[in-house]
Coordinates of C-alpha atoms in Angstrom, one line a residue:
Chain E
X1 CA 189.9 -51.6 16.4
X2 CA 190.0 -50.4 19.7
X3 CA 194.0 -49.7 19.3
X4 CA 193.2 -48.2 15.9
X5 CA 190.9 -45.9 18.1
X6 CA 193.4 -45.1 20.5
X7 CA 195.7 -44.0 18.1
X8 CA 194.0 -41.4 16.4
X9 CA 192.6 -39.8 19.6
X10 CA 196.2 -39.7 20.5
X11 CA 197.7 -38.4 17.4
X12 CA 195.1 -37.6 15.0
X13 CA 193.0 -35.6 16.8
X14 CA 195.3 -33.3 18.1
X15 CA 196.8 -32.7 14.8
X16 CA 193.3 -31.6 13.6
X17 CA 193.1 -29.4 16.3
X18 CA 196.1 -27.3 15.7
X19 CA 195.5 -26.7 12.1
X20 CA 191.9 -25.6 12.5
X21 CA 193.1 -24.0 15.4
X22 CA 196.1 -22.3 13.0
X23 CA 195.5 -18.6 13.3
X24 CA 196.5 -17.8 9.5
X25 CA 193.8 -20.4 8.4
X26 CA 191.2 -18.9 10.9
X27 CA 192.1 -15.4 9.1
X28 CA 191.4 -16.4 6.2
X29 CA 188.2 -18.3 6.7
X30 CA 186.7 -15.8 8.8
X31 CA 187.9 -13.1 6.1
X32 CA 185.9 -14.5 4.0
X33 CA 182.7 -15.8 5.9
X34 CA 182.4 -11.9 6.2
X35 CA 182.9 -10.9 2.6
X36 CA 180.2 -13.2 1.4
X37 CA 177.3 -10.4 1.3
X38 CA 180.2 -8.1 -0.7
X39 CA 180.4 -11.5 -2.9
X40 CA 176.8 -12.2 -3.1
X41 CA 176.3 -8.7 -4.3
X42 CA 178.3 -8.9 -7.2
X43 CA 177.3 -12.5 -8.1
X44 CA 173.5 -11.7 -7.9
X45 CA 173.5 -8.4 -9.8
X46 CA 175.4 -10.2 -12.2
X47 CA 172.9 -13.3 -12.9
X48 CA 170.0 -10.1 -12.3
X49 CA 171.5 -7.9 -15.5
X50 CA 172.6 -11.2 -17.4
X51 CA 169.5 -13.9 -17.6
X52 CA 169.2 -14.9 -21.1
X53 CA 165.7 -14.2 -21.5
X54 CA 164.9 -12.5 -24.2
X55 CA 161.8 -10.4 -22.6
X56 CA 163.5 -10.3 -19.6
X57 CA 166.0 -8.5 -21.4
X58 CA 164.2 -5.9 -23.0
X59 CA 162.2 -5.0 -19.5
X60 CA 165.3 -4.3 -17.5
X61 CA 166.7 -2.5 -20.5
X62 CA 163.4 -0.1 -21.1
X63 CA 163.6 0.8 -17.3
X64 CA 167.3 1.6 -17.2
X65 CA 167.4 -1.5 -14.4
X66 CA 170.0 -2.6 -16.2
X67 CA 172.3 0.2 -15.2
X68 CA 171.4 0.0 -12.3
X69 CA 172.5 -4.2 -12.0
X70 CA 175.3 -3.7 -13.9
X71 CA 177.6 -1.5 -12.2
X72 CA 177.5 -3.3 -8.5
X73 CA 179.5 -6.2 -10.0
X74 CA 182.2 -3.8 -11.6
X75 CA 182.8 -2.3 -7.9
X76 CA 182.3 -5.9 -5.9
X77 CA 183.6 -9.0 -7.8
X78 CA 185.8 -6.7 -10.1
X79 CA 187.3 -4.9 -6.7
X80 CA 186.8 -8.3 -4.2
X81 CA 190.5 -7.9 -3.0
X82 CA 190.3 -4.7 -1.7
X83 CA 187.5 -5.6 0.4
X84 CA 189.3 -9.0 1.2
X85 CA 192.6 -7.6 2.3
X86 CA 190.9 -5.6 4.7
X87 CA 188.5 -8.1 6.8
X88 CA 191.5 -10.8 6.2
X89 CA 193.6 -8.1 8.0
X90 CA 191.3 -7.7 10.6
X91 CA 190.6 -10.9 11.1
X92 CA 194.0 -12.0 11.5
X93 CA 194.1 -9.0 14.3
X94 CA 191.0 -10.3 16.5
X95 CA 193.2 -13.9 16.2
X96 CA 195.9 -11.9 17.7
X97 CA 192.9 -10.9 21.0
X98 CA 193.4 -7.0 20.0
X99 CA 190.7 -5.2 20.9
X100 CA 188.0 -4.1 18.5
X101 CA 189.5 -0.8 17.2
X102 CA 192.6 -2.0 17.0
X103 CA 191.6 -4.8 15.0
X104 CA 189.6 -2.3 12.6
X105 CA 192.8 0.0 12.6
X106 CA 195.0 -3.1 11.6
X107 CA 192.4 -3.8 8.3
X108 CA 192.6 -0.4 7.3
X109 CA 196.5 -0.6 7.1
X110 CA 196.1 -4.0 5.1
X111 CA 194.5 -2.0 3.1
X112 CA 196.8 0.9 2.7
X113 CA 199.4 -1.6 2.0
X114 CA 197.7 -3.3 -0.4
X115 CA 197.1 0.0 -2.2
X116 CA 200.8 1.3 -1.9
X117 CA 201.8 -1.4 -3.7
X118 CA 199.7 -0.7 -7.2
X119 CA 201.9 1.7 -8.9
X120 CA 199.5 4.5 -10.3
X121 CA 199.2 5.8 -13.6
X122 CA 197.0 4.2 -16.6
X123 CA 197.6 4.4 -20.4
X124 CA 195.6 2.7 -23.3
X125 CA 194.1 3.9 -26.6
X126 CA 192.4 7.2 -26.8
X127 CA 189.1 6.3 -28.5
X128 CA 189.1 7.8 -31.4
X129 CA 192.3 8.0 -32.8
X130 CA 195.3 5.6 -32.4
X131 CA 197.1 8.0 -30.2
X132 CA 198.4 6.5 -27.0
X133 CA 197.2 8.1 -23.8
X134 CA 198.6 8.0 -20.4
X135 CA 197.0 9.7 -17.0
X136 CA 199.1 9.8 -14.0
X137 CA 197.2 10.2 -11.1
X138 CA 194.8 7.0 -12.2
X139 CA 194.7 4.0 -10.4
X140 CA 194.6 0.6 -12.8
X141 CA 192.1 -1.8 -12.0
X142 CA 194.1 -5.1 -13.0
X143 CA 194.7 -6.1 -9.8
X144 CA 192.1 -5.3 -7.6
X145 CA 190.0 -8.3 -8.5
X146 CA 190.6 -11.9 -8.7
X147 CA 194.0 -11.2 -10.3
X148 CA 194.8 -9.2 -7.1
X149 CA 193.5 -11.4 -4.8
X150 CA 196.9 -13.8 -3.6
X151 CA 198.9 -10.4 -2.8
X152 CA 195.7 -9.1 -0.7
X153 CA 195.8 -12.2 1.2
X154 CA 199.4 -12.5 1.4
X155 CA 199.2 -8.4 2.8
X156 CA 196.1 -9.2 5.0
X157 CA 197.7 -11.8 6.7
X158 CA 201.4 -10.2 6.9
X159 CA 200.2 -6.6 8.6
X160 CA 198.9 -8.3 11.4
X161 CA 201.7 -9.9 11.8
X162 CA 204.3 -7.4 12.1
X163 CA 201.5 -5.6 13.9
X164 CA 201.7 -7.9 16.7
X165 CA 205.3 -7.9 17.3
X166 CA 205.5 -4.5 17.4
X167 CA 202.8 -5.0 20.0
X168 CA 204.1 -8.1 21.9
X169 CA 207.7 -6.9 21.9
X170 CA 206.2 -3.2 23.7
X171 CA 208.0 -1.4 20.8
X172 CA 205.4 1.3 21.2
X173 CA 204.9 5.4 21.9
X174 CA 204.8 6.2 25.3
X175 CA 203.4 8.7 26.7
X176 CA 204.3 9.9 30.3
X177 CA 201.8 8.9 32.9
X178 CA 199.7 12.3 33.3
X179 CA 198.7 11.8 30.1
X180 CA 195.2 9.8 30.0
X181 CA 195.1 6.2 29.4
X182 CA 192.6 6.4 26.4
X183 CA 194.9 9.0 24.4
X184 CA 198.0 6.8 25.6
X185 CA 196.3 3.9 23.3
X186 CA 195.8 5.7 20.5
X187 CA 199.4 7.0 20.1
X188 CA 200.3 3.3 20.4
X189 CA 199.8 2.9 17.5
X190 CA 202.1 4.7 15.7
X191 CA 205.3 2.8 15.9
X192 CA 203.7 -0.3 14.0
X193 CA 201.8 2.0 11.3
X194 CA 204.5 3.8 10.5
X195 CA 207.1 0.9 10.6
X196 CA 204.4 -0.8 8.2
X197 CA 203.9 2.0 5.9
X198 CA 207.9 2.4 5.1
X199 CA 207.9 -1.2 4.9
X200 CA 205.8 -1.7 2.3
X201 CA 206.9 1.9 0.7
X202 CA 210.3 0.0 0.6
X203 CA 208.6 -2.8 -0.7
X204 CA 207.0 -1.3 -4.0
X205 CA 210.5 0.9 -4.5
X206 CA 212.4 -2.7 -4.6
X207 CA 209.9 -4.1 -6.9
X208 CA 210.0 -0.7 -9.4
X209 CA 213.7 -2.0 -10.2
X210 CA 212.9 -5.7 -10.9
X211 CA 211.9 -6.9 -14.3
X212 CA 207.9 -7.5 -12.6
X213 CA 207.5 -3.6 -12.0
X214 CA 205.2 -4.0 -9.4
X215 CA 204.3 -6.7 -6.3
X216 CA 201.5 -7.8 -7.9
X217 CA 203.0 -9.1 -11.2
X218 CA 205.2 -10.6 -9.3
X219 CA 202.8 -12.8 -6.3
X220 CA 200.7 -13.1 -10.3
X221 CA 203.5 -14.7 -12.0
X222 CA 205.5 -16.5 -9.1
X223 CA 202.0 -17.6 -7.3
X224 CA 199.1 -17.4 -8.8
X225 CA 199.4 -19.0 -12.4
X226 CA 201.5 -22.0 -10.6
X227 CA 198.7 -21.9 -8.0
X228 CA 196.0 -21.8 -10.5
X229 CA 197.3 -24.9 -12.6
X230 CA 197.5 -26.2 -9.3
X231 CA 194.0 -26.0 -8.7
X232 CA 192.4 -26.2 -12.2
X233 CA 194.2 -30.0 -11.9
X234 CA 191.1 -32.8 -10.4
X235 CA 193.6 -34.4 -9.0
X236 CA 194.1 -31.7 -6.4
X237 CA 190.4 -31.3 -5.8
X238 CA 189.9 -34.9 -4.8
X239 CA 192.4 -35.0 -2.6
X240 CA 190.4 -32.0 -0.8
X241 CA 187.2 -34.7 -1.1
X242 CA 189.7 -37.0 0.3
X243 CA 191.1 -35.8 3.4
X244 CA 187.7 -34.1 4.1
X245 CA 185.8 -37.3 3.8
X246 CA 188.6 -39.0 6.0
X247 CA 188.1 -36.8 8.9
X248 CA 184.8 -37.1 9.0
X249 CA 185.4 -40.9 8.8
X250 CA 187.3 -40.3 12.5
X251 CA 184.4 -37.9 13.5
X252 CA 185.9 -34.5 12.8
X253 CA 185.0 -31.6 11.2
X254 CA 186.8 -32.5 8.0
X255 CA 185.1 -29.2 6.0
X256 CA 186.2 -27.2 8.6
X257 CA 189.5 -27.9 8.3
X258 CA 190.0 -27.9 4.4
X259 CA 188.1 -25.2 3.7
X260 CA 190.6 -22.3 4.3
X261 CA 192.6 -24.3 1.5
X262 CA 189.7 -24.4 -1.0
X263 CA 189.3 -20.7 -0.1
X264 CA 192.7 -19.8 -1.2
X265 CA 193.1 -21.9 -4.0
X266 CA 189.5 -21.3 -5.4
X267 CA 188.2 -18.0 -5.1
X268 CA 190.5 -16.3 -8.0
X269 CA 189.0 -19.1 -10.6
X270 CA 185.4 -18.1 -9.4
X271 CA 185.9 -14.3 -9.5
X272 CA 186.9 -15.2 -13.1
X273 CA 183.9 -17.4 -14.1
X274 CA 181.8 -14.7 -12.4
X275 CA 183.5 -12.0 -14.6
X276 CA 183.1 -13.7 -17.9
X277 CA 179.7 -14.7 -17.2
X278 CA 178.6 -10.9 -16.7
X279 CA 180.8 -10.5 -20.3
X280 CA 178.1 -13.2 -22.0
X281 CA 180.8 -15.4 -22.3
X282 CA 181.4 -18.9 -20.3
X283 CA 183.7 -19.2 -17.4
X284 CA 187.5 -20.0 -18.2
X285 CA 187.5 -22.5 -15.0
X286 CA 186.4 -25.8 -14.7
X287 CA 186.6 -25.9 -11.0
X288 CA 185.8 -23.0 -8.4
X289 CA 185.3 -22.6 -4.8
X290 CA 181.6 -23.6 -5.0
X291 CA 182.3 -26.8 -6.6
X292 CA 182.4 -27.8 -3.2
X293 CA 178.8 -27.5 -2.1
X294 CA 177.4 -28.0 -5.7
X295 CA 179.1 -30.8 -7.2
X296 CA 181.1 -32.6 -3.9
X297 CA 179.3 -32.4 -1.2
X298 CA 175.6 -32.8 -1.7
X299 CA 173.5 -33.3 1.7
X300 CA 176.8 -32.6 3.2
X301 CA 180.4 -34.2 3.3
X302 CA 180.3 -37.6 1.5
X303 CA 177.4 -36.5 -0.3
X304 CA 174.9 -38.1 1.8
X305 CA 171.9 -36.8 0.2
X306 CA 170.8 -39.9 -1.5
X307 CA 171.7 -42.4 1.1
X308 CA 169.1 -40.1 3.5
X309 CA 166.5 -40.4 0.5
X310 CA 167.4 -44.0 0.6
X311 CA 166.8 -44.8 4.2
X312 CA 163.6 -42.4 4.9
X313 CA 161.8 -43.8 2.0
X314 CA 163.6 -47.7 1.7
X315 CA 165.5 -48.7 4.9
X316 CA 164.2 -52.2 6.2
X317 CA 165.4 -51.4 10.0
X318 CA 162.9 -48.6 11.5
X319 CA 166.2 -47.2 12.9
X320 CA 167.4 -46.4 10.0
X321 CA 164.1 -45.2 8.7
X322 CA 163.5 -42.8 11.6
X323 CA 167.1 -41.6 11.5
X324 CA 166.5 -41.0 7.5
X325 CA 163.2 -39.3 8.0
X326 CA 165.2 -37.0 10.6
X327 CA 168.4 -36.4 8.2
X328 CA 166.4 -35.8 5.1
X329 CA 165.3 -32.0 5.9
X330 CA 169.3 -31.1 7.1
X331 CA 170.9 -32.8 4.9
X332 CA 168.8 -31.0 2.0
X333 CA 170.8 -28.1 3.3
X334 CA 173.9 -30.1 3.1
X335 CA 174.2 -30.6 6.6
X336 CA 174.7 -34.4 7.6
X337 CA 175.2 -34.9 11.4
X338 CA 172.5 -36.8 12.0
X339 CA 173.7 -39.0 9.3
X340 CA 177.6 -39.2 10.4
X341 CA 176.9 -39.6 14.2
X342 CA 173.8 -41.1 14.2
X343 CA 174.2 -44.3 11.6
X344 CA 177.0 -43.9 12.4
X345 CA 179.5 -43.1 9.5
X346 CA 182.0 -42.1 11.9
X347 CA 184.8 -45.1 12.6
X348 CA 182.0 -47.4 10.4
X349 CA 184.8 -49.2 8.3
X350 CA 181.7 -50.5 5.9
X351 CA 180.8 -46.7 5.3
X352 CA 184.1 -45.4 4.7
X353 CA 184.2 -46.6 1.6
X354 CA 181.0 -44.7 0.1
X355 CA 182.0 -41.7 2.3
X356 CA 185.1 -41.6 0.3
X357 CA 183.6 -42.5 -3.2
X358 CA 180.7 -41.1 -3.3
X359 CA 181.5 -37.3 -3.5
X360 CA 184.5 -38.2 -5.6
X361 CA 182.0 -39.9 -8.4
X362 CA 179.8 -37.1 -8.3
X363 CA 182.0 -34.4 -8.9
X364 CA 184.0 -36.4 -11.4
X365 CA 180.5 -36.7 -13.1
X366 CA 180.3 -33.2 -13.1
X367 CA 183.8 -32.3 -14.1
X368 CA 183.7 -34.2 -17.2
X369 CA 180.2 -33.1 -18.0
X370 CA 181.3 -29.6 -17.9
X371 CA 184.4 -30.2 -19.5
X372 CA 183.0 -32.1 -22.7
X373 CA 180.1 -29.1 -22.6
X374 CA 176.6 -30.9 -21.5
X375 CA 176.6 -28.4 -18.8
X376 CA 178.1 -24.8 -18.4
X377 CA 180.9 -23.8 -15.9
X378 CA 179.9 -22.6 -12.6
X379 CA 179.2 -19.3 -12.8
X380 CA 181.2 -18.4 -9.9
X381 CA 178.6 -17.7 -7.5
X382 CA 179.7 -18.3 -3.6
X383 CA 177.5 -20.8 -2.3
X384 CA 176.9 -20.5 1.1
X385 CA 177.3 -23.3 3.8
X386 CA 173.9 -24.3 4.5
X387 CA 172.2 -23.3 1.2
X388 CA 169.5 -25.5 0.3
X389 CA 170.7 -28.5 -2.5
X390 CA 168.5 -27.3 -5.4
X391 CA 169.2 -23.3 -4.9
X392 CA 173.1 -23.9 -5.4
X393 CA 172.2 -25.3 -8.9
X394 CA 170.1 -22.6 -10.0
X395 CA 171.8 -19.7 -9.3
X396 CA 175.1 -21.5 -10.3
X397 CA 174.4 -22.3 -13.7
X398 CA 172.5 -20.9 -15.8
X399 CA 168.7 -21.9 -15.4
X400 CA 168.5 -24.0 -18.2
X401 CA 169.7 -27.9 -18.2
X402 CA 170.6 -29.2 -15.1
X403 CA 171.0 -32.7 -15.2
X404 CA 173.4 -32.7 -12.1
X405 CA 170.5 -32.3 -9.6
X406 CA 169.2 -34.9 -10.7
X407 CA 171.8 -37.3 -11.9
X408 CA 174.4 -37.3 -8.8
X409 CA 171.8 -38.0 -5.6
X410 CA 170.9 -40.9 -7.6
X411 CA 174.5 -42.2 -8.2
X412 CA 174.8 -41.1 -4.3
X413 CA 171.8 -43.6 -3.9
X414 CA 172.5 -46.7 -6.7
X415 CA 176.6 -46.6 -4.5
X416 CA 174.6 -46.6 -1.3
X417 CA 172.1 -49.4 -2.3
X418 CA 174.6 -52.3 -1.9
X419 CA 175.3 -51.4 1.6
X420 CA 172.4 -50.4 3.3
X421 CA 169.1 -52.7 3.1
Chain I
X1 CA 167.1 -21.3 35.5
X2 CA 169.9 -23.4 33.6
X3 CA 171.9 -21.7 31.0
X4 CA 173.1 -24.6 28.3
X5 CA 175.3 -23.3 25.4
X6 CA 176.4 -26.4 22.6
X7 CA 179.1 -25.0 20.2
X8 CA 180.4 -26.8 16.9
X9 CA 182.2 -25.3 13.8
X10 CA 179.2 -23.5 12.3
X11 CA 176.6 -23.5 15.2
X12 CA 174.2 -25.2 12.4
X13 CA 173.7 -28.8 13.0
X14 CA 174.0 -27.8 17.1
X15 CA 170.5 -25.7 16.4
X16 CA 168.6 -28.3 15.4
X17 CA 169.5 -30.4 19.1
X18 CA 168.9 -27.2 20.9
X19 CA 165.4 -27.6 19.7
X20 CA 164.4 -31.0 20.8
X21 CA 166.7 -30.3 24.1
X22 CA 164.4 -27.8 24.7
X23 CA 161.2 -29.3 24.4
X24 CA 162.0 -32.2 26.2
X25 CA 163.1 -29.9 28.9
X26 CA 159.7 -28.3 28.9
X27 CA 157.6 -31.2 28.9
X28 CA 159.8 -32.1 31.8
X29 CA 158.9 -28.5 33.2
X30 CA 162.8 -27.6 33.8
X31 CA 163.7 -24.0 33.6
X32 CA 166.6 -24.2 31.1
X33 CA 168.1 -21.8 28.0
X34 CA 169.4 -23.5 25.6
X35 CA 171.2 -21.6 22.5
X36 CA 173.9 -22.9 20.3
X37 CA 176.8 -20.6 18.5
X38 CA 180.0 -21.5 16.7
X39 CA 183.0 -22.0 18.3
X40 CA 184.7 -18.9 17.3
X41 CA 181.8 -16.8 18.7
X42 CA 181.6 -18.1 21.9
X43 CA 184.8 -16.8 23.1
X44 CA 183.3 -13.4 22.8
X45 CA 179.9 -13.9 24.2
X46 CA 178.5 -12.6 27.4
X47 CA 175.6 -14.3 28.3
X48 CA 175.5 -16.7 31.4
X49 CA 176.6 -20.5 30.5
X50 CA 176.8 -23.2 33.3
X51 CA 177.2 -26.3 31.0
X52 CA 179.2 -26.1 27.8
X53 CA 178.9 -28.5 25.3
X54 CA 180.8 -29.2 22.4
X55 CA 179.6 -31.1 19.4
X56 CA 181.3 -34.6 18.3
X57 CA 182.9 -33.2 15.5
X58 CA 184.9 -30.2 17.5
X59 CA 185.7 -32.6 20.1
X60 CA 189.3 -31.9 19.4
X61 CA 189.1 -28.1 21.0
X62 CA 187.6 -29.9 24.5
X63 CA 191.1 -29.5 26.2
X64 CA 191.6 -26.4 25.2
X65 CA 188.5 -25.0 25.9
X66 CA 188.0 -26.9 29.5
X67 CA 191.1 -25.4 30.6
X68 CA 189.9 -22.1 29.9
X69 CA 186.5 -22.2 30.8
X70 CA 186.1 -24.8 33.6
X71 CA 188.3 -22.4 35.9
X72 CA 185.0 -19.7 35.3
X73 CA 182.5 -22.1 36.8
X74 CA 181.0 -23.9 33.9
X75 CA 180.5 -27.7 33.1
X76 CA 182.5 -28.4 29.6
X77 CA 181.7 -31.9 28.3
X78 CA 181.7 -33.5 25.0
X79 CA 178.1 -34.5 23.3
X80 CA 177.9 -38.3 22.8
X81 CA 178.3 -39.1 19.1
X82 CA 175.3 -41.6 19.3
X83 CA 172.7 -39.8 21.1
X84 CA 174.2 -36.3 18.5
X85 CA 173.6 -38.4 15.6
X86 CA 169.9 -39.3 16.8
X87 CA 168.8 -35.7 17.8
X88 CA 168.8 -36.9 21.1
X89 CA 167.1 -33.9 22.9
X90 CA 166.3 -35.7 26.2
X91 CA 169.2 -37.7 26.9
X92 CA 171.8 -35.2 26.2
X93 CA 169.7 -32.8 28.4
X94 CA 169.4 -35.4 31.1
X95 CA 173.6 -35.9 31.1
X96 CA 173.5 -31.8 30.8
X97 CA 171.6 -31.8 34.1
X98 CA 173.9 -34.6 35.5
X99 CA 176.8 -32.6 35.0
X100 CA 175.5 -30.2 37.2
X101 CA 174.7 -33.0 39.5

């Protein structure tokens, strides 16, 4: 055991460091940890103008609230890219140690880029006759959502890049000394933002003579839908709930490291859910990105919930009764230190096995419940880290049934029973 | 007065031990502040810190992070899992203050 140890300090460990030290996977997590108000916006407007309660209903319709509810989501969830392509930019930057305004200046040419490469000009149906219209100056919304949202992340990590070797290679403005330092700085900036800007010009001119049209149909087709099926696939998702659970098996931060992933594979399918849920109609994907908190990781990674339960209330040892007592209020928020240090589950090869299981049953449980229709899809609400264990489940699906609250702590606890007594 | 700072991914499950750290540093009357931020944060921060410690489950950024911060004057150590796991306010404030020596 003690070799086993060894190894995995030597090996392991540092492995784990560099990816969750990775600074493209830092990006994109702390890109999004700061577009969650943007994405709690839309989501809770959403469930606000679409609870199916019939005298609910008719208030916020009398008092024009409904208006009021319903547009947010058109501008947050339906436009989430734009907003991600800029903080994922300017995350990316403060990786790269540029200072503040520099980082800020570095999102807002994400963002420029992102927007050169949407060719303008709408046409559809004029409404009352059949005639085709088109308006030139118009900017389509297909791809500013969730259909947008590979090439804004794809833009917001690739502007900082080029940024920084424009930066790190000195290939900058510059200005003779007399001229003061603080001016100096902002004519540095000039080289990159131009070289960006005709690079991405160039970009959406090459794309205007392929087949695709534009970037974004191309990242769509090429990416996204290969992605998706990716993702929509269990198979993929419980090898997330694998390698997490594994980590944390060797005592490290196993959600830290695979949440970027889930980020990037899962957001899209939530935006989607979200989208059709404000439509009335249920979500197109089985899995999203808060399938995580909701279905796999209940009272934290390994869905400890029920084995705190189980200990507080049950345990024989006063240990384990005290250290259940103590877990029981975190781990309701899904956080489960106490648990993984303090029982411990870390390097406990008689744990590993529920560790591994246990979130793996309950969101199988889950999955198949949704996808034989007991219960709805998410709705694509983000849940975020730390959110207490019953709140995930009511904003997430609709209020009525909810037999996963209930059901999967208590599978957590009838796996857990045989081990701890 | 002792400035403490704990960091681990989210600076979540690090609150909760600043707490008991805290009151078992005042019923031992010891002028210590003790805050906890993530990781990610604490590269920016300003405030004083004379004894870093990282949570168990980060324990993989200690080299990293004691060869940039040890060279400034503060203590970097690693939390014991055991005494992490139990909320162990007193005893990881009493290796805190050991550091310090």
């Amino acid at each position: 055991m003690n070799n086993l140890t060894g190894l995995i300090e030597k090996y392991f460990v540092p492995m784990a460091g560099k990816l969750s030290k990775n600074k493209f996977l830092k990006a994109i997590s702390n890109g999004f940890s700061v577009l969650l108000p943007i994405t709690m916006i839309g989501a809770i407007f959403t469930l606000l103008s679409n609870l199916q309660i019939a005298p609910y209903q008719s208030f916020v319709k009398a008092v024009h609230l409904k208006e009021i509810f319903g547009f947010a989501p058109k501008v947050t969830t339906d436009m989430l890219a734009v907003y991600a392509v800029f903080l994922i930019g300017k995350a990316l930057a403060e990786q790269y140690d540029f200072d503040d305004n520099v980082s800020t200046i570095v999102g807002a040419l994400s963002l420029f880029s992102f927007l050169v490469l949407i060719p303008l000009g709408v046409s559809g149906k004029a409404e009352k006759s059949q005639e085709i219209v088109s308006i030139a100056g118009a900017m389509p919304t297909t791809y500013l959502g969730a259909a947008g949202l590979f090439t804004a992340m794809i833009v917001g990590l690739l502007v900082p890049f080029i940024y920084q070797i424009f930066i790190n290679h000195n290939i900058v403005l510059k200005m003779p000394e007399q001229v003061p330092p603080t001016i100096a700085k902002s004519f540095s900036a000039l080289i990159p933002a131009f070289s960006i800007a005709f690079f991405f010009g160039l970009i959406r001119f090459l794309f205007s003579l392929t087949p695709f049209g534009d970037a974004n149909s191309f990242v769509y087709t090429m990416l996204k839908a290969p992605l998706a099926n990716l993702g929509a696939s269990p198979a993929t998702f419980i090898l997330f709930i694998l390698v997490c659970s594994l980590m944390w098996f060797f005592g490290l931060h196993g959600g830290m490291i695979v949440m970027p992933f889930i980020n990037v594979l899962y957001t899209a399918a939530g935006l989607e859910n979200l989208e059709a849920y404000a439509n009335g109609v249920a979500g197109p994907n089985l899995i999203t990105n808060s399938s995580w908190i909701v279905f796999a990781s209940l009272g934290g990674a390994g869905g400890t919930l029920g084995l705190c339960i189980l200990m507080a209330f049950m345990a024989k040892s006063s240990r384990y009764k005290t250290l259940g007592k103590l877990a029981l209020p975190a781990g309701a928020c899904g956080i489960n230190e106490p648990i993984t240090f303090g029982l411990p589950m870390v390097l406990n090869t008689i744990m590993i096995i529920p560790l591994i299981i246990t979130p793996i049953i309950t969101f199988l449980i889950s999955y198949f419940m949704i996808k034989i229709g007991i219960i709805p899809p998410l709705n694509g609400t983000t849940i975020p880290l730390g959110t207490p264990v019953v709140f995930p489940d009511a904003v997430s699906l609709p209020v009525y049934i909810h037999i996963q609250t209930d059901t999967a702590p208590c599978i957590s606890f009838r796996i857990r029973m045989n081990q701890i007594y | 007065m002792i400035h403490i700072t704990l960091i681990c991914a989210a600076g979540m499950s690090t609150s909760m031990l600043t707490q008991r750290m805290q009151k078992a540093a005042e019923s031992k009357n010891l002028e210590v502040e003790i805050i906890a931020m993530p990781e990610s944060k604490f590269r920016k921060y300003k405030g004083e810190t004379e004894v870093l410690l990282l949570g168990p489950q980060v324990r993989y950024l200690f080299e990293e992070i004691k060869a940039e911060f040890q060279p400034k004057g503060m203590k970097v150590a690693v939390i014991d899992m055991r005494d992490y796991g139990m909320m162990n306010g007193e005893k990881v404030l009493e290796d805190a203050c050991k550091l310090l020596g």
